[in-house]
Amino acid sequence: MPEPTKKMEHPGKELILVKDLVKYFPIRSGLLQRTTAWVRAVDKVSFSVREGETLGLVGESGCGKTTIGRTMLRLIEPTSGSIFLDSVDVLKLQGKDLKTMRRNMQIIFQDPYASLDPRLPIGDSVMEGLNIHAIGTPQERQEAMLNALDAVGLERYHARRYPHEFSGGQRQRIGIARALALRPKFIICDEPVSALDVSIQSQVLNLLKDLQKEFGLTYLFIAHNLSVVEHISDRVAVMYVGKIVELTTREELYENPLHPYTKALMSAIPIPDPTMKRERIILKGDVPSPLNPPKGCRFHPRCPVGIEKCSVEEPAFKESKPDHFVACWLVE
């Protein structure tokens, strides 16, 4: 994995602002399909993404990362909360206004195989968004599609080929080109390299960084691989069972994690030097179900340093030092 780039010296204004985002999924049972319980996938999550930066969102599988991303695009409607893009409340938009907003917010899906229509040439898939939004003339849309393929390192003649004729890495480049074709301000990268070989991962990550510089893009980068997140992110948010437990700059998080869960995650990162050893923090027990999360701090049943207060009262997510937010009683 290449060395991480330096942190942005002049982060821009807040492009995305998420306030108290909640998404509960109902569990229905019986003949009448009545709601008997709720899965608390995302529970009062707040964060912002600054213009031109990459915010990494990490956590174990099932913690709600992808649900946040899809809710921000309104692919899934939230239960409550607010989502602002350039100070416009996304959740209040309808009809043409919502359609226009989606032109500025795009997504790169995790699975490069399932995200493309196998019956369409990839040029048509990349051009689909341009056609839906009726951008320019047919000739201009065709040229924009070819330029998007150029930007991600594919040849123009590839536009006539079908998805099964490409490798996994090439298909993910097609997915990036499709998101890029509309020239959005903000792209959600939903684990875009997790299905790829390690050698291809670094190529795709470097491509995303180059495109960010070239087109002034802003990313929410969802992942569970901490090495990948360190390579591409400017700031990192750590999730656990539907809540963000820590949020700070990449350097601060990897050098001085404050939350016990973050410390346990960091201890699992392999060191590429056989002479160095890191003390592993082994967490006991299983991840709680979002169907019935623990009272108080959701991490307390597995926390190696928890106190009695942790099991009774939920800690507030607040700033413990400049630009370093954490939800933990021990930090206070």
mmCIF file of C-alpha atoms in Angstrom:
data_model
loop_
_atom_site.group_PDB
_atom_site.id
_atom_site.type_symbol
_atom_site.label_atom_id
_atom_site.label_comp_id
_atom_site.label_asym_id
_atom_site.label_seq_id
_atom_site.Cartn_x
_atom_site.Cartn_y
_atom_site.Cartn_z
ATOM 1 C CA MET A 1 0.000 0.000 0.000
ATOM 2 C CA PRO A 2 1.471 3.409 -0.929
ATOM 3 C CA GLU A 3 2.279 5.918 1.783
ATOM 4 C CA PRO A 4 -0.633 8.124 2.866
ATOM 5 C CA THR A 5 -0.656 11.634 1.540
ATOM 6 C CA LYS A 6 -0.338 14.643 3.790
ATOM 7 C CA LYS A 7 -3.432 16.038 5.414
ATOM 8 C CA MET A 8 -5.111 18.964 3.685
ATOM 9 C CA GLU A 9 -3.692 22.215 4.985
ATOM 10 C CA HIS A 10 -6.741 24.319 4.150
ATOM 11 C CA PRO A 11 -9.953 22.308 4.463
ATOM 12 C CA GLY A 12 -12.894 23.955 2.768
ATOM 13 C CA LYS A 13 -16.303 24.924 4.056
ATOM 14 C CA GLU A 14 -18.858 22.323 5.134
ATOM 15 C CA LEU A 15 -20.384 20.836 1.989
ATOM 16 C CA ILE A 16 -22.391 18.108 3.740
ATOM 17 C CA LEU A 17 -23.949 18.410 7.187
ATOM 18 C CA VAL A 18 -25.751 15.469 8.807
ATOM 19 C CA LYS A 19 -27.694 16.149 12.020
ATOM 20 C CA ASP A 20 -29.209 13.504 14.318
ATOM 21 C CA LEU A 21 -29.740 11.033 11.471
ATOM 22 C CA VAL A 22 -31.915 8.073 12.483
ATOM 23 C CA LYS A 23 -32.892 5.013 10.455
ATOM 24 C CA TYR A 24 -34.925 2.221 12.048
ATOM 25 C CA PHE A 25 -36.066 -0.798 10.031
ATOM 26 C CA PRO A 26 -39.336 -2.411 11.148
ATOM 27 C CA ILE A 27 -39.614 -6.121 11.911
ATOM 28 C CA ARG A 28 -43.066 -7.387 11.014
ATOM 29 C CA SER A 29 -44.719 -10.637 12.051
ATOM 30 C CA GLY A 30 -48.078 -12.350 12.102
ATOM 31 C CA LEU A 31 -50.825 -12.527 9.509
ATOM 32 C CA LEU A 32 -51.403 -8.788 9.647
ATOM 33 C CA GLN A 33 -47.673 -8.049 9.381
ATOM 34 C CA ARG A 34 -47.717 -5.764 12.396
ATOM 35 C CA THR A 35 -44.500 -4.094 13.485
ATOM 36 C CA THR A 36 -43.227 -5.969 16.537
ATOM 37 C CA ALA A 37 -39.715 -4.510 16.847
ATOM 38 C CA TRP A 38 -37.249 -2.104 15.257
ATOM 39 C CA VAL A 39 -33.702 -2.609 14.022
ATOM 40 C CA ARG A 40 -31.802 0.529 15.047
ATOM 41 C CA ALA A 41 -29.408 0.610 12.105
ATOM 42 C CA VAL A 42 -28.468 4.296 12.499
ATOM 43 C CA ASP A 43 -29.215 6.056 15.778
ATOM 44 C CA LYS A 44 -28.737 9.843 16.044
ATOM 45 C CA VAL A 45 -25.580 10.218 13.966
ATOM 46 C CA SER A 46 -24.156 13.692 13.301
ATOM 47 C CA PHE A 47 -21.116 14.708 11.239
ATOM 48 C CA SER A 48 -20.010 17.043 8.473
ATOM 49 C CA VAL A 49 -17.920 16.630 5.330
ATOM 50 C CA ARG A 50 -15.813 19.583 4.263
ATOM 51 C CA GLU A 51 -15.510 20.638 0.665
ATOM 52 C CA GLY A 52 -12.613 18.897 -1.087
ATOM 53 C CA GLU A 53 -11.849 16.422 1.700
ATOM 54 C CA THR A 54 -12.293 12.690 2.166
ATOM 55 C CA LEU A 55 -14.088 11.580 5.320
ATOM 56 C CA GLY A 56 -13.454 7.912 6.098
ATOM 57 C CA LEU A 57 -16.265 5.987 7.809
ATOM 58 C CA VAL A 58 -15.095 2.738 9.414
ATOM 59 C CA GLY A 59 -16.526 0.023 11.616
ATOM 60 C CA GLU A 60 -17.428 -3.645 11.752
ATOM 61 C CA SER A 61 -19.877 -5.199 9.309
ATOM 62 C CA GLY A 62 -23.457 -4.382 10.234
ATOM 63 C CA CYS A 63 -22.678 -1.193 12.169
ATOM 64 C CA GLY A 64 -24.700 1.019 9.795
ATOM 65 C CA LYS A 65 -22.051 2.504 7.481
ATOM 66 C CA THR A 66 -23.758 1.662 4.178
ATOM 67 C CA THR A 67 -27.175 2.618 5.590
ATOM 68 C CA ILE A 68 -25.822 6.114 6.300
ATOM 69 C CA GLY A 69 -24.538 6.456 2.739
ATOM 70 C CA ARG A 70 -27.748 5.279 1.105
ATOM 71 C CA THR A 71 -29.872 7.413 3.419
ATOM 72 C CA MET A 72 -27.858 10.507 2.493
ATOM 73 C CA LEU A 73 -28.769 9.907 -1.162
ATOM 74 C CA ARG A 74 -32.354 9.044 -0.214
ATOM 75 C CA LEU A 75 -32.038 5.620 -1.746
ATOM 76 C CA ILE A 76 -33.407 4.740 1.705
ATOM 77 C CA GLU A 77 -35.702 7.212 3.419
ATOM 78 C CA PRO A 78 -34.525 8.104 6.963
ATOM 79 C CA THR A 79 -36.691 7.791 10.054
ATOM 80 C CA SER A 80 -35.701 11.279 11.234
ATOM 81 C CA GLY A 81 -32.877 13.804 11.155
ATOM 82 C CA SER A 82 -31.522 16.367 8.697
ATOM 83 C CA ILE A 83 -29.115 16.161 5.758
ATOM 84 C CA PHE A 84 -27.835 19.373 4.167
ATOM 85 C CA LEU A 85 -25.974 19.762 0.860
ATOM 86 C CA ASP A 86 -24.679 23.317 0.425
ATOM 87 C CA SER A 87 -27.112 24.429 3.169
ATOM 88 C CA VAL A 88 -30.098 22.883 1.319
ATOM 89 C CA ASP A 89 -32.119 20.315 3.307
ATOM 90 C CA VAL A 90 -32.011 17.203 1.118
ATOM 91 C CA LEU A 91 -34.878 15.547 3.000
ATOM 92 C CA LYS A 92 -37.314 18.334 2.088
ATOM 93 C CA LEU A 93 -36.697 18.108 -1.656
ATOM 94 C CA GLN A 94 -39.262 16.556 -3.975
ATOM 95 C CA GLY A 95 -39.724 16.053 -7.706
ATOM 96 C CA LYS A 96 -37.428 18.085 -9.950
ATOM 97 C CA ASP A 97 -35.507 19.551 -7.008
ATOM 98 C CA LEU A 98 -34.690 16.065 -5.718
ATOM 99 C CA LYS A 99 -33.648 14.967 -9.199
ATOM 100 C CA THR A 100 -31.310 17.965 -9.504
ATOM 101 C CA MET A 101 -29.814 17.216 -6.087
ATOM 102 C CA ARG A 102 -29.016 13.651 -7.140
ATOM 103 C CA ARG A 103 -26.963 15.015 -10.001
ATOM 104 C CA ASN A 104 -24.650 16.564 -7.376
ATOM 105 C CA MET A 105 -24.513 13.461 -5.131
ATOM 106 C CA GLN A 106 -23.401 10.155 -6.627
ATOM 107 C CA ILE A 107 -22.382 6.725 -5.304
ATOM 108 C CA ILE A 108 -19.786 4.106 -6.209
ATOM 109 C CA PHE A 109 -21.180 0.729 -5.180
ATOM 110 C CA GLN A 110 -19.247 -1.998 -3.391
ATOM 111 C CA ASP A 111 -19.834 -4.823 -5.872
ATOM 112 C CA PRO A 112 -18.520 -3.990 -9.355
ATOM 113 C CA TYR A 113 -20.219 -7.111 -10.736
ATOM 114 C CA ALA A 114 -23.776 -6.473 -9.490
ATOM 115 C CA SER A 115 -23.821 -2.706 -10.067
ATOM 116 C CA LEU A 116 -23.706 -2.910 -13.890
ATOM 117 C CA ASP A 117 -26.489 -4.102 -16.206
ATOM 118 C CA PRO A 118 -25.046 -7.158 -18.022
ATOM 119 C CA ARG A 119 -27.272 -6.470 -21.063
ATOM 120 C CA LEU A 120 -26.005 -2.922 -21.676
ATOM 121 C CA PRO A 121 -22.692 -1.896 -23.256
ATOM 122 C CA ILE A 122 -20.718 -0.054 -20.617
ATOM 123 C CA GLY A 123 -20.889 3.176 -22.622
ATOM 124 C CA ASP A 124 -24.681 3.138 -22.263
ATOM 125 C CA SER A 125 -24.380 2.492 -18.517
ATOM 126 C CA VAL A 126 -22.013 5.437 -18.058
ATOM 127 C CA MET A 127 -24.249 7.656 -20.199
ATOM 128 C CA GLU A 128 -27.485 6.673 -18.425
ATOM 129 C CA GLY A 129 -27.321 9.519 -15.889
ATOM 130 C CA LEU A 130 -26.598 12.032 -18.638
ATOM 131 C CA ASN A 131 -29.676 10.832 -20.534
ATOM 132 C CA ILE A 132 -31.916 10.946 -17.458
ATOM 133 C CA HIS A 133 -30.914 14.530 -16.708
ATOM 134 C CA ALA A 134 -31.009 15.469 -20.434
ATOM 135 C CA ILE A 135 -27.601 17.116 -20.258
ATOM 136 C CA GLY A 136 -26.560 18.608 -23.614
ATOM 137 C CA THR A 137 -27.194 17.132 -27.054
ATOM 138 C CA PRO A 138 -26.823 13.387 -27.793
ATOM 139 C CA GLN A 139 -23.414 14.108 -29.306
ATOM 140 C CA GLU A 140 -22.330 16.065 -26.208
ATOM 141 C CA ARG A 141 -23.517 13.246 -23.940
ATOM 142 C CA GLN A 142 -21.554 10.750 -26.011
ATOM 143 C CA GLU A 143 -18.424 12.889 -25.730
ATOM 144 C CA ALA A 144 -18.922 13.339 -21.975
ATOM 145 C CA MET A 145 -19.170 9.552 -21.596
ATOM 146 C CA LEU A 146 -15.960 9.023 -23.559
ATOM 147 C CA ASN A 147 -14.188 11.678 -21.481
ATOM 148 C CA ALA A 148 -15.293 9.906 -18.299
ATOM 149 C CA LEU A 149 -13.807 6.638 -19.595
ATOM 150 C CA ASP A 150 -10.593 8.502 -20.428
ATOM 151 C CA ALA A 151 -10.466 9.956 -16.918
ATOM 152 C CA VAL A 152 -10.576 6.519 -15.244
ATOM 153 C CA GLY A 153 -7.961 4.958 -17.517
ATOM 154 C CA LEU A 154 -10.176 3.038 -19.959
ATOM 155 C CA GLU A 155 -9.996 3.164 -23.743
ATOM 156 C CA ARG A 156 -12.728 4.764 -25.807
ATOM 157 C CA TYR A 157 -13.414 1.581 -27.769
ATOM 158 C CA HIS A 158 -14.345 -0.085 -24.459
ATOM 159 C CA ALA A 159 -17.661 1.806 -24.624
ATOM 160 C CA ARG A 160 -19.027 -0.823 -27.037
ATOM 161 C CA ARG A 161 -18.140 -3.787 -24.810
ATOM 162 C CA TYR A 162 -20.278 -5.525 -22.193
ATOM 163 C CA PRO A 163 -19.518 -5.890 -18.450
ATOM 164 C CA HIS A 164 -18.587 -9.592 -18.677
ATOM 165 C CA GLU A 165 -15.640 -8.648 -20.916
ATOM 166 C CA PHE A 166 -13.903 -6.728 -18.095
ATOM 167 C CA SER A 167 -11.999 -7.684 -14.958
ATOM 168 C CA GLY A 168 -13.167 -6.698 -11.470
ATOM 169 C CA GLY A 169 -10.812 -3.718 -11.324
ATOM 170 C CA GLN A 170 -11.939 -2.501 -14.749
ATOM 171 C CA ARG A 171 -15.590 -2.839 -13.746
ATOM 172 C CA GLN A 172 -14.980 -0.704 -10.680
ATOM 173 C CA ARG A 173 -13.369 1.906 -12.953
ATOM 174 C CA ILE A 174 -16.562 1.814 -15.021
ATOM 175 C CA GLY A 175 -18.558 2.418 -11.831
ATOM 176 C CA ILE A 176 -16.335 5.396 -11.034
ATOM 177 C CA ALA A 177 -16.773 6.752 -14.578
ATOM 178 C CA ARG A 178 -20.557 6.471 -14.233
ATOM 179 C CA ALA A 179 -20.487 8.482 -11.008
ATOM 180 C CA LEU A 180 -18.067 10.996 -12.523
ATOM 181 C CA ALA A 181 -19.978 11.588 -15.765
ATOM 182 C CA LEU A 182 -22.460 13.959 -14.108
ATOM 183 C CA ARG A 183 -19.647 16.034 -12.559
ATOM 184 C CA PRO A 184 -21.042 15.760 -9.006
ATOM 185 C CA LYS A 185 -19.838 17.738 -6.008
ATOM 186 C CA PHE A 186 -20.020 14.791 -3.618
ATOM 187 C CA ILE A 187 -19.441 11.051 -4.095
ATOM 188 C CA ILE A 188 -20.158 8.282 -1.601
ATOM 189 C CA CYS A 189 -17.617 5.481 -2.028
ATOM 190 C CA ASP A 190 -19.273 2.397 -0.500
ATOM 191 C CA GLU A 191 -16.338 0.044 0.115
ATOM 192 C CA PRO A 192 -15.224 0.458 -3.524
ATOM 193 C CA VAL A 193 -12.078 -1.673 -3.185
ATOM 194 C CA SER A 194 -13.153 -4.435 -0.772
ATOM 195 C CA ALA A 195 -13.988 -6.857 -3.618
ATOM 196 C CA LEU A 196 -10.677 -6.258 -5.434
ATOM 197 C CA ASP A 197 -7.223 -7.824 -5.195
ATOM 198 C CA VAL A 198 -4.726 -5.922 -3.054
ATOM 199 C CA SER A 199 -2.593 -4.917 -6.051
ATOM 200 C CA ILE A 200 -5.666 -3.489 -7.787
ATOM 201 C CA GLN A 201 -6.877 -1.752 -4.617
ATOM 202 C CA SER A 202 -3.959 0.668 -4.572
ATOM 203 C CA GLN A 203 -4.499 1.519 -8.259
ATOM 204 C CA VAL A 204 -8.170 2.348 -7.655
ATOM 205 C CA LEU A 205 -7.382 4.355 -4.503
ATOM 206 C CA ASN A 206 -4.751 6.394 -6.332
ATOM 207 C CA LEU A 207 -7.237 6.940 -9.174
ATOM 208 C CA LEU A 208 -9.832 8.272 -6.707
ATOM 209 C CA LYS A 209 -7.271 10.672 -5.224
ATOM 210 C CA ASP A 210 -6.197 11.898 -8.667
ATOM 211 C CA LEU A 211 -9.818 12.481 -9.700
ATOM 212 C CA GLN A 212 -10.451 14.353 -6.455
ATOM 213 C CA LYS A 213 -7.624 16.773 -7.238
ATOM 214 C CA GLU A 214 -8.598 17.151 -10.892
ATOM 215 C CA PHE A 215 -12.345 17.721 -10.418
ATOM 216 C CA GLY A 216 -12.462 19.124 -6.858
ATOM 217 C CA LEU A 217 -14.501 16.191 -5.521
ATOM 218 C CA THR A 218 -15.595 15.526 -1.949
ATOM 219 C CA TYR A 219 -15.781 11.905 -0.726
ATOM 220 C CA LEU A 220 -17.448 9.938 2.025
ATOM 221 C CA PHE A 221 -15.294 6.803 1.958
ATOM 222 C CA ILE A 222 -16.959 3.813 3.648
ATOM 223 C CA ALA A 223 -14.647 0.920 4.518
ATOM 224 C CA HIS A 224 -13.661 -1.628 7.126
ATOM 225 C CA ASN A 225 -9.985 -1.878 6.117
ATOM 226 C CA LEU A 226 -8.121 0.583 8.343
ATOM 227 C CA SER A 227 -5.026 0.599 6.133
ATOM 228 C CA VAL A 228 -7.123 1.682 3.145
ATOM 229 C CA VAL A 229 -8.797 4.405 5.204
ATOM 230 C CA GLU A 230 -5.425 5.706 6.412
ATOM 231 C CA HIS A 231 -4.211 5.956 2.838
ATOM 232 C CA ILE A 232 -7.083 8.000 1.422
ATOM 233 C CA SER A 233 -8.823 9.894 4.261
ATOM 234 C CA ASP A 234 -8.317 13.371 5.690
ATOM 235 C CA ARG A 235 -10.592 12.726 8.676
ATOM 236 C CA VAL A 236 -11.967 9.448 10.024
ATOM 237 C CA ALA A 237 -15.219 8.584 11.843
ATOM 238 C CA VAL A 238 -15.455 5.286 13.751
ATOM 239 C CA MET A 239 -18.878 3.608 14.052
ATOM 240 C CA TYR A 240 -20.105 0.988 16.497
ATOM 241 C CA VAL A 241 -23.647 -0.482 16.423
ATOM 242 C CA GLY A 242 -25.357 2.472 14.763
ATOM 243 C CA LYS A 243 -23.439 5.305 16.439
ATOM 244 C CA ILE A 244 -20.259 7.271 15.749
ATOM 245 C CA VAL A 245 -17.965 6.859 18.760
ATOM 246 C CA GLU A 246 -14.935 8.865 17.571
ATOM 247 C CA LEU A 247 -14.199 11.434 14.855
ATOM 248 C CA THR A 248 -10.967 13.297 14.201
ATOM 249 C CA THR A 249 -8.167 13.844 11.688
ATOM 250 C CA ARG A 250 -6.399 10.821 10.261
ATOM 251 C CA GLU A 251 -3.087 11.591 11.958
ATOM 252 C CA GLU A 252 -4.693 12.169 15.349
ATOM 253 C CA LEU A 253 -6.782 8.996 15.173
ATOM 254 C CA TYR A 254 -3.934 6.700 14.191
ATOM 255 C CA GLU A 255 -1.433 8.261 16.630
ATOM 256 C CA ASN A 256 -3.702 8.984 19.586
ATOM 257 C CA PRO A 257 -7.016 7.051 19.560
ATOM 258 C CA LEU A 258 -9.150 7.846 22.615
ATOM 259 C CA HIS A 259 -12.106 5.469 22.501
ATOM 260 C CA PRO A 260 -11.427 1.883 23.712
ATOM 261 C CA TYR A 261 -13.107 0.462 20.603
ATOM 262 C CA THR A 262 -10.881 2.546 18.321
ATOM 263 C CA LYS A 263 -7.822 1.385 20.264
ATOM 264 C CA ALA A 264 -8.867 -2.240 19.745
ATOM 265 C CA LEU A 265 -9.303 -1.644 16.005
ATOM 266 C CA MET A 266 -5.905 0.020 15.742
ATOM 267 C CA SER A 267 -4.221 -2.864 17.552
ATOM 268 C CA ALA A 268 -5.407 -5.218 14.787
ATOM 269 C CA ILE A 269 -3.634 -3.326 11.972
ATOM 270 C CA PRO A 270 -0.719 -5.490 10.721
ATOM 271 C CA ILE A 271 2.732 -3.914 10.863
ATOM 272 C CA PRO A 272 4.791 -4.544 7.689
ATOM 273 C CA ASP A 273 7.948 -5.198 9.735
ATOM 274 C CA PRO A 274 8.575 -8.661 11.250
ATOM 275 C CA THR A 275 10.885 -7.187 13.914
ATOM 276 C CA MET A 276 8.122 -4.995 15.372
ATOM 277 C CA LYS A 277 5.254 -6.236 17.497
ATOM 278 C CA ARG A 278 2.060 -4.529 18.557
ATOM 279 C CA GLU A 279 0.115 -5.410 21.667
ATOM 280 C CA ARG A 280 -3.235 -6.799 20.545
ATOM 281 C CA ILE A 281 -6.416 -5.859 22.363
ATOM 282 C CA ILE A 282 -8.716 -8.869 22.114
ATOM 283 C CA LEU A 283 -12.370 -7.957 22.622
ATOM 284 C CA LYS A 284 -14.530 -10.521 24.388
ATOM 285 C CA GLY A 285 -18.066 -11.425 23.405
ATOM 286 C CA ASP A 286 -19.989 -10.667 20.241
ATOM 287 C CA VAL A 287 -21.135 -7.435 18.633
ATOM 288 C CA PRO A 288 -24.571 -6.545 20.087
ATOM 289 C CA SER A 289 -27.599 -6.731 17.832
ATOM 290 C CA PRO A 290 -29.017 -3.382 16.668
ATOM 291 C CA LEU A 291 -32.403 -4.985 17.348
ATOM 292 C CA ASN A 292 -31.728 -4.778 21.085
ATOM 293 C CA PRO A 293 -28.646 -2.609 21.753
ATOM 294 C CA PRO A 294 -27.253 -2.414 25.315
ATOM 295 C CA LYS A 295 -28.252 0.422 27.611
ATOM 296 C CA GLY A 296 -25.722 3.135 28.315
ATOM 297 C CA CYS A 297 -22.635 2.969 26.114
ATOM 298 C CA ARG A 298 -23.212 0.335 23.453
ATOM 299 C CA PHE A 299 -19.620 -0.827 23.723
ATOM 300 C CA HIS A 300 -19.645 -1.411 27.485
ATOM 301 C CA PRO A 301 -20.347 -5.220 27.405
ATOM 302 C CA ARG A 302 -17.060 -5.715 25.484
ATOM 303 C CA CYS A 303 -15.060 -2.793 26.858
ATOM 304 C CA PRO A 304 -11.888 -3.880 28.719
ATOM 305 C CA VAL A 305 -11.769 -0.667 30.799
ATOM 306 C CA GLY A 306 -15.472 0.117 31.344
ATOM 307 C CA ILE A 307 -16.867 1.485 34.601
ATOM 308 C CA GLU A 308 -20.305 1.143 36.176
ATOM 309 C CA LYS A 309 -21.515 4.440 34.721
ATOM 310 C CA CYS A 310 -20.956 3.078 31.192
ATOM 311 C CA SER A 311 -23.730 0.498 31.607
ATOM 312 C CA VAL A 312 -26.247 3.031 32.930
ATOM 313 C CA GLU A 313 -25.834 6.312 31.058
ATOM 314 C CA GLU A 314 -24.956 6.912 27.426
ATOM 315 C CA PRO A 315 -21.926 9.207 26.979
ATOM 316 C CA ALA A 316 -22.351 12.351 24.909
ATOM 317 C CA PHE A 317 -20.497 12.650 21.611
ATOM 318 C CA LYS A 318 -18.487 15.826 22.133
ATOM 319 C CA GLU A 319 -15.188 17.548 21.449
ATOM 320 C CA SER A 320 -12.479 16.444 23.887
ATOM 321 C CA LYS A 321 -9.725 18.444 22.173
ATOM 322 C CA PRO A 322 -9.675 20.618 19.031
ATOM 323 C CA ASP A 323 -11.275 18.699 16.125
ATOM 324 C CA HIS A 324 -11.290 15.431 18.097
ATOM 325 C CA PHE A 325 -14.778 14.188 19.048
ATOM 326 C CA VAL A 326 -15.365 11.099 21.176
ATOM 327 C CA ALA A 327 -18.217 9.454 23.106
ATOM 328 C CA CYS A 328 -16.621 7.895 26.201
ATOM 329 C CA TRP A 329 -16.972 8.517 29.938
ATOM 330 C CA LEU A 330 -13.324 7.622 30.576
ATOM 331 C CA VAL A 331 -12.094 10.414 28.311
ATOM 332 C CA GLU A 332 -13.913 12.933 30.496
#
